[in-house]
Amino acid sequence: TKERLMYGNWEYDDDPTALIAYDAIVDLFTNTIVGDETRYLVVDVARYGGDKTVMTYWKGLKSYRVETLVKQNTAQTSEAIRRASREEQIPFSQILIDEDGVGGGVVDQLPGVKGFIANSTPFEVRDTRNTGKRPDNYQNLKAQCAYTLSDRVNNHEMSIEWDDERAKEMLIEELEQIKSKDLDNDSKRKVIGKEEIKEKIGRSPDYSDCLLMRMYFEFKPQGYNGILKTSY
C-alpha cells in the first residue's frame, strides 16, 4: 500500500504467495516462442448474469485470438463452439470446456470435447528420467494446472496475441491473483479459490481460467496412456 499510494508504484507487489511475476505476465504479449501449429480451443462458460463466456484460440502455447460472449444460453454457446471448430479446423478432441456449473450442459451437447473439472484428481506424474525427484503433491487438477501455468509464464514459454486491449488488461489483473495457499497436513500444493479472487477484483477471472485450463493439454497430449509425458 505504501509503494502504491506514497510512491505511485502501482506495479509493486510483495506478496510471497503470488505464483507469477508481474514482469513475466507483461512479457506474455511480446514473447516469441517456438512455433507449434497444433490448435486448441479452451472455453470458460457462463450463462446469463455477470460472468462472461470466454473462448481462447491456441496454436501450441500461443493464444492468437480471444472471443468474449455475453448473455448466451448453453445452446448458443454450443453453436459458437461448433462454428469455431469448423472455421479454425480444431478437432473436438482438442476443445476443452469448463465443465463445472452450466459448462457441463455445453459438454453434454458436444460429444467428443473434453471437460475440465477443477476439483478432480490431478494427473499422475512419473519420473521418466530417473532423477529420483519426488513428484509434487497437488490438492486437485486446478492446483496442478495453476502451478504448471506459473512455470510456463515465468519461463517465457507462452505468448498472447489478442487484439482486445480490455481483455489483455483484465488478464494481467487476474494472473496477479493466482496465489498459493498454506500447505496442509498432507503437504499438498493448493491455490486460492475463484470466489476469493472474485471478491478481490469484483468479477470472475474468466481469462486467466482459460490459460490455466490450457495446461490440461500439457498433461494429456495426443496418444496419452495414463502417464504424463513431460519429464522433470
PDB file of C-alpha atoms in Angstrom:
ATOM      1  CA  THR A   1       0.000   0.000   0.000  1.00  0.00           C
ATOM      2  CA  LYS A   2       2.863   2.370   0.818  1.00  0.00           C
ATOM      3  CA  GLU A   3       4.576   1.663  -2.538  1.00  0.00           C
ATOM      4  CA  ARG A   4       1.367   2.302  -4.431  1.00  0.00           C
ATOM      5  CA  LEU A   5      -0.121   5.283  -2.571  1.00  0.00           C
ATOM      6  CA  MET A   6       3.003   7.123  -1.411  1.00  0.00           C
ATOM      7  CA  TYR A   7       5.376   6.395  -4.285  1.00  0.00           C
ATOM      8  CA  GLY A   8       2.879   5.838  -7.106  1.00  0.00           C
ATOM      9  CA  ASN A   9       4.332   2.410  -7.923  1.00  0.00           C
ATOM     10  CA  TRP A  10       1.153   0.594  -8.926  1.00  0.00           C
ATOM     11  CA  GLU A  11       3.057  -2.410 -10.278  1.00  0.00           C
ATOM     12  CA  TYR A  12       4.536  -3.184  -6.872  1.00  0.00           C
ATOM     13  CA  ASP A  13       3.547  -6.492  -5.309  1.00  0.00           C
ATOM     14  CA  ASP A  14       5.487  -8.063  -2.461  1.00  0.00           C
ATOM     15  CA  ASP A  15       3.022 -10.890  -1.858  1.00  0.00           C
ATOM     16  CA  PRO A  16       5.182 -14.017  -1.404  1.00  0.00           C
ATOM     17  CA  THR A  17       2.217 -16.229  -2.273  1.00  0.00           C
ATOM     18  CA  ALA A  18       1.940 -14.839  -5.826  1.00  0.00           C
ATOM     19  CA  LEU A  19       2.892 -17.594  -8.263  1.00  0.00           C
ATOM     20  CA  ILE A  20       3.577 -15.454 -11.346  1.00  0.00           C
ATOM     21  CA  ALA A  21       5.963 -12.484 -11.551  1.00  0.00           C
ATOM     22  CA  TYR A  22       4.417  -9.244 -12.817  1.00  0.00           C
ATOM     23  CA  ASP A  23       7.152  -8.697 -15.415  1.00  0.00           C
ATOM     24  CA  ALA A  24       6.618 -12.214 -16.771  1.00  0.00           C
ATOM     25  CA  ILE A  25       2.882 -11.519 -17.094  1.00  0.00           C
ATOM     26  CA  VAL A  26       3.514  -8.362 -19.129  1.00  0.00           C
ATOM     27  CA  ASP A  27       6.069 -10.238 -21.257  1.00  0.00           C
ATOM     28  CA  LEU A  28       3.311 -12.597 -22.387  1.00  0.00           C
ATOM     29  CA  PHE A  29       2.308 -10.034 -25.003  1.00  0.00           C
ATOM     30  CA  THR A  30       5.800  -9.712 -26.520  1.00  0.00           C
ATOM     31  CA  ASN A  31       7.239 -13.203 -26.083  1.00  0.00           C
ATOM     32  CA  THR A  32       8.463 -15.054 -29.160  1.00  0.00           C
ATOM     33  CA  ILE A  33       8.143 -18.808 -28.738  1.00  0.00           C
ATOM     34  CA  VAL A  34       8.966 -21.807 -30.891  1.00  0.00           C
ATOM     35  CA  GLY A  35       6.121 -22.400 -33.307  1.00  0.00           C
ATOM     36  CA  ASP A  36       3.649 -25.231 -32.769  1.00  0.00           C
ATOM     37  CA  GLU A  37       0.716 -25.448 -35.176  1.00  0.00           C
ATOM     38  CA  THR A  38      -1.371 -27.815 -33.024  1.00  0.00           C
ATOM     39  CA  ARG A  39      -4.648 -25.976 -32.487  1.00  0.00           C
ATOM     40  CA  TYR A  40      -6.747 -25.922 -29.343  1.00  0.00           C
ATOM     41  CA  LEU A  41      -9.879 -24.149 -28.186  1.00  0.00           C
ATOM     42  CA  VAL A  42     -10.333 -23.513 -24.461  1.00  0.00           C
ATOM     43  CA  VAL A  43     -13.679 -22.175 -23.240  1.00  0.00           C
ATOM     44  CA  ASP A  44     -14.777 -20.801 -19.873  1.00  0.00           C
ATOM     45  CA  VAL A  45     -18.579 -20.958 -19.936  1.00  0.00           C
ATOM     46  CA  ALA A  46     -21.180 -18.753 -18.294  1.00  0.00           C
ATOM     47  CA  ARG A  47     -24.878 -18.419 -18.958  1.00  0.00           C
ATOM     48  CA  TYR A  48     -26.907 -15.291 -18.173  1.00  0.00           C
ATOM     49  CA  GLY A  49     -25.561 -12.999 -15.491  1.00  0.00           C
ATOM     50  CA  GLY A  50     -22.437 -11.010 -14.732  1.00  0.00           C
ATOM     51  CA  ASP A  51     -19.895 -13.589 -15.878  1.00  0.00           C
ATOM     52  CA  LYS A  52     -18.783 -13.891 -19.476  1.00  0.00           C
ATOM     53  CA  THR A  53     -18.192 -16.847 -21.753  1.00  0.00           C
ATOM     54  CA  VAL A  54     -14.600 -16.601 -22.947  1.00  0.00           C
ATOM     55  CA  MET A  55     -13.245 -18.555 -25.906  1.00  0.00           C
ATOM     56  CA  THR A  56      -9.466 -18.657 -26.365  1.00  0.00           C
ATOM     57  CA  TYR A  57      -7.827 -19.981 -29.515  1.00  0.00           C
ATOM     58  CA  TRP A  58      -4.397 -21.582 -29.414  1.00  0.00           C
ATOM     59  CA  LYS A  59      -1.533 -22.763 -31.585  1.00  0.00           C
ATOM     60  CA  GLY A  60       0.631 -24.669 -29.157  1.00  0.00           C
ATOM     61  CA  LEU A  61       1.237 -22.326 -26.218  1.00  0.00           C
ATOM     62  CA  LYS A  62       0.437 -19.200 -28.228  1.00  0.00           C
ATOM     63  CA  SER A  63      -3.085 -17.809 -27.867  1.00  0.00           C
ATOM     64  CA  TYR A  64      -3.738 -15.999 -31.112  1.00  0.00           C
ATOM     65  CA  ARG A  65      -7.359 -14.973 -30.560  1.00  0.00           C
ATOM     66  CA  VAL A  66      -9.954 -14.378 -27.851  1.00  0.00           C
ATOM     67  CA  GLU A  67     -13.737 -14.012 -28.054  1.00  0.00           C
ATOM     68  CA  THR A  68     -15.895 -12.698 -25.229  1.00  0.00           C
ATOM     69  CA  LEU A  69     -19.573 -13.642 -25.366  1.00  0.00           C
ATOM     70  CA  VAL A  70     -22.295 -12.229 -23.104  1.00  0.00           C
ATOM     71  CA  LYS A  71     -25.884 -13.208 -22.331  1.00  0.00           C
ATOM     72  CA  GLN A  72     -25.719 -16.558 -24.091  1.00  0.00           C
ATOM     73  CA  ASN A  73     -27.535 -19.744 -23.151  1.00  0.00           C
ATOM     74  CA  THR A  74     -25.880 -23.139 -23.434  1.00  0.00           C
ATOM     75  CA  ALA A  75     -27.358 -23.847 -26.875  1.00  0.00           C
ATOM     76  CA  GLN A  76     -25.943 -20.606 -28.267  1.00  0.00           C
ATOM     77  CA  THR A  77     -22.565 -21.303 -26.692  1.00  0.00           C
ATOM     78  CA  SER A  78     -22.521 -24.820 -28.142  1.00  0.00           C
ATOM     79  CA  GLU A  79     -23.259 -23.459 -31.604  1.00  0.00           C
ATOM     80  CA  ALA A  80     -20.491 -20.868 -31.261  1.00  0.00           C
ATOM     81  CA  ILE A  81     -18.048 -23.659 -30.392  1.00  0.00           C
ATOM     82  CA  ARG A  82     -19.180 -25.747 -33.375  1.00  0.00           C
ATOM     83  CA  ARG A  83     -18.654 -22.754 -35.644  1.00  0.00           C
ATOM     84  CA  ALA A  84     -15.209 -22.104 -34.199  1.00  0.00           C
ATOM     85  CA  SER A  85     -14.270 -25.762 -34.682  1.00  0.00           C
ATOM     86  CA  ARG A  86     -15.246 -25.609 -38.363  1.00  0.00           C
ATOM     87  CA  GLU A  87     -13.678 -22.247 -39.143  1.00  0.00           C
ATOM     88  CA  GLU A  88     -10.421 -22.818 -37.268  1.00  0.00           C
ATOM     89  CA  GLN A  89     -10.189 -26.555 -38.057  1.00  0.00           C
ATOM     90  CA  ILE A  90      -9.926 -27.527 -34.394  1.00  0.00           C
ATOM     91  CA  PRO A  91     -10.850 -31.174 -33.676  1.00  0.00           C
ATOM     92  CA  PHE A  92     -13.371 -31.737 -30.897  1.00  0.00           C
ATOM     93  CA  SER A  93     -10.740 -33.780 -29.034  1.00  0.00           C
ATOM     94  CA  GLN A  94      -8.679 -30.574 -28.784  1.00  0.00           C
ATOM     95  CA  ILE A  95     -11.501 -28.481 -27.366  1.00  0.00           C
ATOM     96  CA  LEU A  96     -11.659 -28.080 -23.587  1.00  0.00           C
ATOM     97  CA  ILE A  97     -14.660 -26.639 -21.746  1.00  0.00           C
ATOM     98  CA  ASP A  98     -15.039 -25.753 -18.077  1.00  0.00           C
ATOM     99  CA  GLU A  99     -17.450 -28.493 -17.003  1.00  0.00           C
ATOM    100  CA  ASP A 100     -18.228 -27.091 -13.567  1.00  0.00           C
ATOM    101  CA  GLY A 101     -21.647 -25.445 -13.356  1.00  0.00           C
ATOM    102  CA  VAL A 102     -23.502 -24.654 -16.567  1.00  0.00           C
ATOM    103  CA  GLY A 103     -20.478 -25.649 -18.640  1.00  0.00           C
ATOM    104  CA  GLY A 104     -21.497 -29.263 -18.081  1.00  0.00           C
ATOM    105  CA  GLY A 105     -24.547 -28.668 -20.266  1.00  0.00           C
ATOM    106  CA  VAL A 106     -22.334 -27.458 -23.100  1.00  0.00           C
ATOM    107  CA  VAL A 107     -20.079 -30.508 -22.792  1.00  0.00           C
ATOM    108  CA  ASP A 108     -23.157 -32.755 -22.991  1.00  0.00           C
ATOM    109  CA  GLN A 109     -24.233 -31.068 -26.234  1.00  0.00           C
ATOM    110  CA  LEU A 110     -20.834 -31.561 -27.891  1.00  0.00           C
ATOM    111  CA  PRO A 111     -19.847 -35.254 -27.751  1.00  0.00           C
ATOM    112  CA  GLY A 112     -16.108 -35.643 -28.105  1.00  0.00           C
ATOM    113  CA  VAL A 113     -14.973 -32.423 -26.436  1.00  0.00           C
ATOM    114  CA  LYS A 114     -13.022 -32.514 -23.183  1.00  0.00           C
ATOM    115  CA  GLY A 115     -14.451 -31.309 -19.883  1.00  0.00           C
ATOM    116  CA  PHE A 116     -12.386 -29.613 -17.175  1.00  0.00           C
ATOM    117  CA  ILE A 117     -13.398 -30.259 -13.562  1.00  0.00           C
ATOM    118  CA  ALA A 118     -11.335 -28.103 -11.219  1.00  0.00           C
ATOM    119  CA  ASN A 119     -11.654 -30.334  -8.152  1.00  0.00           C
ATOM    120  CA  SER A 120     -10.880 -33.589  -9.959  1.00  0.00           C
ATOM    121  CA  THR A 121      -7.833 -35.754  -9.283  1.00  0.00           C
ATOM    122  CA  PRO A 122      -4.508 -34.389 -10.613  1.00  0.00           C
ATOM    123  CA  PHE A 123      -2.711 -36.263 -13.380  1.00  0.00           C
ATOM    124  CA  GLU A 124      -0.209 -38.872 -12.306  1.00  0.00           C
ATOM    125  CA  VAL A 125       3.384 -37.774 -12.816  1.00  0.00           C
ATOM    126  CA  ARG A 126       6.288 -40.196 -13.112  1.00  0.00           C
ATOM    127  CA  ASP A 127       9.999 -39.597 -13.044  1.00  0.00           C
ATOM    128  CA  THR A 128      10.732 -40.721 -16.609  1.00  0.00           C
ATOM    129  CA  ARG A 129      14.347 -39.512 -16.361  1.00  0.00           C
ATOM    130  CA  ASN A 130      15.067 -41.428 -13.158  1.00  0.00           C
ATOM    131  CA  THR A 131      16.182 -38.288 -11.351  1.00  0.00           C
ATOM    132  CA  GLY A 132      14.955 -39.577  -8.029  1.00  0.00           C
ATOM    133  CA  LYS A 133      12.924 -36.413  -7.538  1.00  0.00           C
ATOM    134  CA  ARG A 134       9.625 -36.857  -5.747  1.00  0.00           C
ATOM    135  CA  PRO A 135       6.602 -35.621  -7.739  1.00  0.00           C
ATOM    136  CA  ASP A 136       4.722 -32.642  -6.338  1.00  0.00           C
ATOM    137  CA  ASN A 137       1.509 -33.404  -4.496  1.00  0.00           C
ATOM    138  CA  TYR A 138      -1.438 -31.222  -5.540  1.00  0.00           C
ATOM    139  CA  GLN A 139      -4.827 -30.722  -3.931  1.00  0.00           C
ATOM    140  CA  ASN A 140      -6.654 -31.072  -7.240  1.00  0.00           C
ATOM    141  CA  LEU A 141      -6.358 -30.639 -11.017  1.00  0.00           C
ATOM    142  CA  LYS A 142      -6.811 -26.869 -10.793  1.00  0.00           C
ATOM    143  CA  ALA A 143      -3.846 -26.501  -8.444  1.00  0.00           C
ATOM    144  CA  GLN A 144      -1.710 -28.712 -10.670  1.00  0.00           C
ATOM    145  CA  CYS A 145      -2.589 -26.616 -13.729  1.00  0.00           C
ATOM    146  CA  ALA A 146      -2.071 -23.327 -11.859  1.00  0.00           C
ATOM    147  CA  TYR A 147       1.450 -24.263 -10.790  1.00  0.00           C
ATOM    148  CA  THR A 148       2.221 -25.533 -14.290  1.00  0.00           C
ATOM    149  CA  LEU A 149       0.913 -22.280 -15.769  1.00  0.00           C
ATOM    150  CA  SER A 150       3.135 -20.270 -13.432  1.00  0.00           C
ATOM    151  CA  ASP A 151       6.176 -22.221 -14.628  1.00  0.00           C
ATOM    152  CA  ARG A 152       5.315 -21.663 -18.284  1.00  0.00           C
ATOM    153  CA  VAL A 153       4.711 -17.929 -17.832  1.00  0.00           C
ATOM    154  CA  ASN A 154       7.701 -17.276 -15.565  1.00  0.00           C
ATOM    155  CA  ASN A 155       9.951 -19.114 -18.027  1.00  0.00           C
ATOM    156  CA  HIS A 156       8.555 -17.159 -21.001  1.00  0.00           C
ATOM    157  CA  GLU A 157       7.215 -20.269 -22.713  1.00  0.00           C
ATOM    158  CA  MET A 158       3.790 -18.796 -23.567  1.00  0.00           C
ATOM    159  CA  SER A 159       2.601 -15.850 -25.621  1.00  0.00           C
ATOM    160  CA  ILE A 160      -0.643 -13.908 -26.090  1.00  0.00           C
ATOM    161  CA  GLU A 161      -1.586 -12.195 -29.359  1.00  0.00           C
ATOM    162  CA  TRP A 162      -5.019 -10.740 -28.632  1.00  0.00           C
ATOM    163  CA  ASP A 163      -6.402  -7.637 -30.342  1.00  0.00           C
ATOM    164  CA  ASP A 164      -8.800  -6.950 -27.473  1.00  0.00           C
ATOM    165  CA  GLU A 165      -6.939  -4.446 -25.259  1.00  0.00           C
ATOM    166  CA  ARG A 166      -9.527  -4.610 -22.486  1.00  0.00           C
ATOM    167  CA  ALA A 167      -9.239  -8.396 -22.341  1.00  0.00           C
ATOM    168  CA  LYS A 168      -5.454  -8.060 -22.058  1.00  0.00           C
ATOM    169  CA  GLU A 169      -5.774  -5.617 -19.155  1.00  0.00           C
ATOM    170  CA  MET A 170      -8.174  -7.924 -17.349  1.00  0.00           C
ATOM    171  CA  LEU A 171      -5.910 -10.924 -17.948  1.00  0.00           C
ATOM    172  CA  ILE A 172      -2.968  -9.135 -16.321  1.00  0.00           C
ATOM    173  CA  GLU A 173      -5.076  -8.295 -13.274  1.00  0.00           C
ATOM    174  CA  GLU A 174      -6.329 -11.872 -13.000  1.00  0.00           C
ATOM    175  CA  LEU A 175      -2.940 -13.554 -13.374  1.00  0.00           C
ATOM    176  CA  GLU A 176      -1.621 -11.442 -10.492  1.00  0.00           C
ATOM    177  CA  GLN A 177      -4.253 -13.110  -8.294  1.00  0.00           C
ATOM    178  CA  ILE A 178      -3.072 -16.685  -8.856  1.00  0.00           C
ATOM    179  CA  LYS A 179      -1.594 -17.410  -5.454  1.00  0.00           C
ATOM    180  CA  SER A 180      -0.637 -20.364  -3.335  1.00  0.00           C
ATOM    181  CA  LYS A 181      -2.274 -21.368  -0.069  1.00  0.00           C
ATOM    182  CA  ASP A 182      -0.585 -22.772   3.007  1.00  0.00           C
ATOM    183  CA  LEU A 183       0.431 -26.397   2.863  1.00  0.00           C
ATOM    184  CA  ASP A 184      -1.952 -28.679   4.699  1.00  0.00           C
ATOM    185  CA  ASN A 185      -1.076 -31.711   6.764  1.00  0.00           C
ATOM    186  CA  ASP A 186      -0.624 -33.771   3.615  1.00  0.00           C
ATOM    187  CA  SER A 187       1.802 -31.192   2.163  1.00  0.00           C
ATOM    188  CA  LYS A 188      -0.449 -30.714  -0.836  1.00  0.00           C
ATOM    189  CA  ARG A 189       0.072 -27.671  -3.042  1.00  0.00           C
ATOM    190  CA  LYS A 190      -3.066 -25.518  -3.199  1.00  0.00           C
ATOM    191  CA  VAL A 191      -4.191 -22.242  -4.747  1.00  0.00           C
ATOM    192  CA  ILE A 192      -6.762 -19.719  -3.590  1.00  0.00           C
ATOM    193  CA  GLY A 193     -10.287 -20.284  -4.875  1.00  0.00           C
ATOM    194  CA  LYS A 194     -12.219 -18.434  -7.548  1.00  0.00           C
ATOM    195  CA  GLU A 195     -14.607 -16.879  -5.038  1.00  0.00           C
ATOM    196  CA  GLU A 196     -11.729 -15.232  -3.186  1.00  0.00           C
ATOM    197  CA  ILE A 197     -10.397 -13.808  -6.450  1.00  0.00           C
ATOM    198  CA  LYS A 198     -13.868 -12.555  -7.413  1.00  0.00           C
ATOM    199  CA  GLU A 199     -14.095 -10.758  -4.069  1.00  0.00           C
ATOM    200  CA  LYS A 200     -10.760  -9.019  -4.678  1.00  0.00           C
ATOM    201  CA  ILE A 201     -11.227  -7.897  -8.283  1.00  0.00           C
ATOM    202  CA  GLY A 202     -15.017  -7.680  -8.414  1.00  0.00           C
ATOM    203  CA  ARG A 203     -15.551 -10.208 -11.219  1.00  0.00           C
ATOM    204  CA  SER A 204     -14.838 -13.761 -12.273  1.00  0.00           C
ATOM    205  CA  PRO A 205     -11.286 -14.480 -13.536  1.00  0.00           C
ATOM    206  CA  ASP A 206     -12.555 -15.827 -16.857  1.00  0.00           C
ATOM    207  CA  TYR A 207      -9.487 -15.018 -18.968  1.00  0.00           C
ATOM    208  CA  SER A 208      -6.881 -16.440 -16.598  1.00  0.00           C
ATOM    209  CA  ASP A 209      -9.062 -19.524 -16.109  1.00  0.00           C
ATOM    210  CA  CYS A 210      -8.705 -20.210 -19.828  1.00  0.00           C
ATOM    211  CA  LEU A 211      -4.903 -20.025 -19.576  1.00  0.00           C
ATOM    212  CA  LEU A 212      -4.980 -22.270 -16.537  1.00  0.00           C
ATOM    213  CA  MET A 213      -7.184 -24.826 -18.306  1.00  0.00           C
ATOM    214  CA  ARG A 214      -4.906 -24.783 -21.359  1.00  0.00           C
ATOM    215  CA  MET A 215      -2.352 -26.610 -19.186  1.00  0.00           C
ATOM    216  CA  TYR A 216      -4.652 -29.663 -19.271  1.00  0.00           C
ATOM    217  CA  PHE A 217      -3.304 -30.494 -22.715  1.00  0.00           C
ATOM    218  CA  GLU A 218       0.262 -30.318 -21.387  1.00  0.00           C
ATOM    219  CA  PHE A 219      -0.629 -33.257 -19.161  1.00  0.00           C
ATOM    220  CA  LYS A 220      -2.846 -35.072 -21.613  1.00  0.00           C
ATOM    221  CA  PRO A 221      -1.302 -34.850 -25.092  1.00  0.00           C
ATOM    222  CA  GLN A 222      -2.374 -36.889 -28.096  1.00  0.00           C
ATOM    223  CA  GLY A 223      -1.711 -40.572 -27.524  1.00  0.00           C
ATOM    224  CA  TYR A 224      -1.943 -40.139 -23.744  1.00  0.00           C
ATOM    225  CA  ASN A 225      -1.566 -43.507 -21.992  1.00  0.00           C
ATOM    226  CA  GLY A 226      -2.163 -42.502 -18.397  1.00  0.00           C
ATOM    227  CA  ILE A 227       1.368 -41.271 -17.658  1.00  0.00           C
ATOM    228  CA  LEU A 228       2.461 -37.666 -18.002  1.00  0.00           C
ATOM    229  CA  LYS A 229       4.804 -37.376 -20.971  1.00  0.00           C
ATOM    230  CA  THR A 230       6.629 -34.286 -19.721  1.00  0.00           C
ATOM    231  CA  SER A 231       9.689 -35.229 -17.657  1.00  0.00           C
ATOM    232  CA  TYR A 232      11.123 -33.175 -14.804  1.00  0.00           C
TER     233      TYR A 232
END
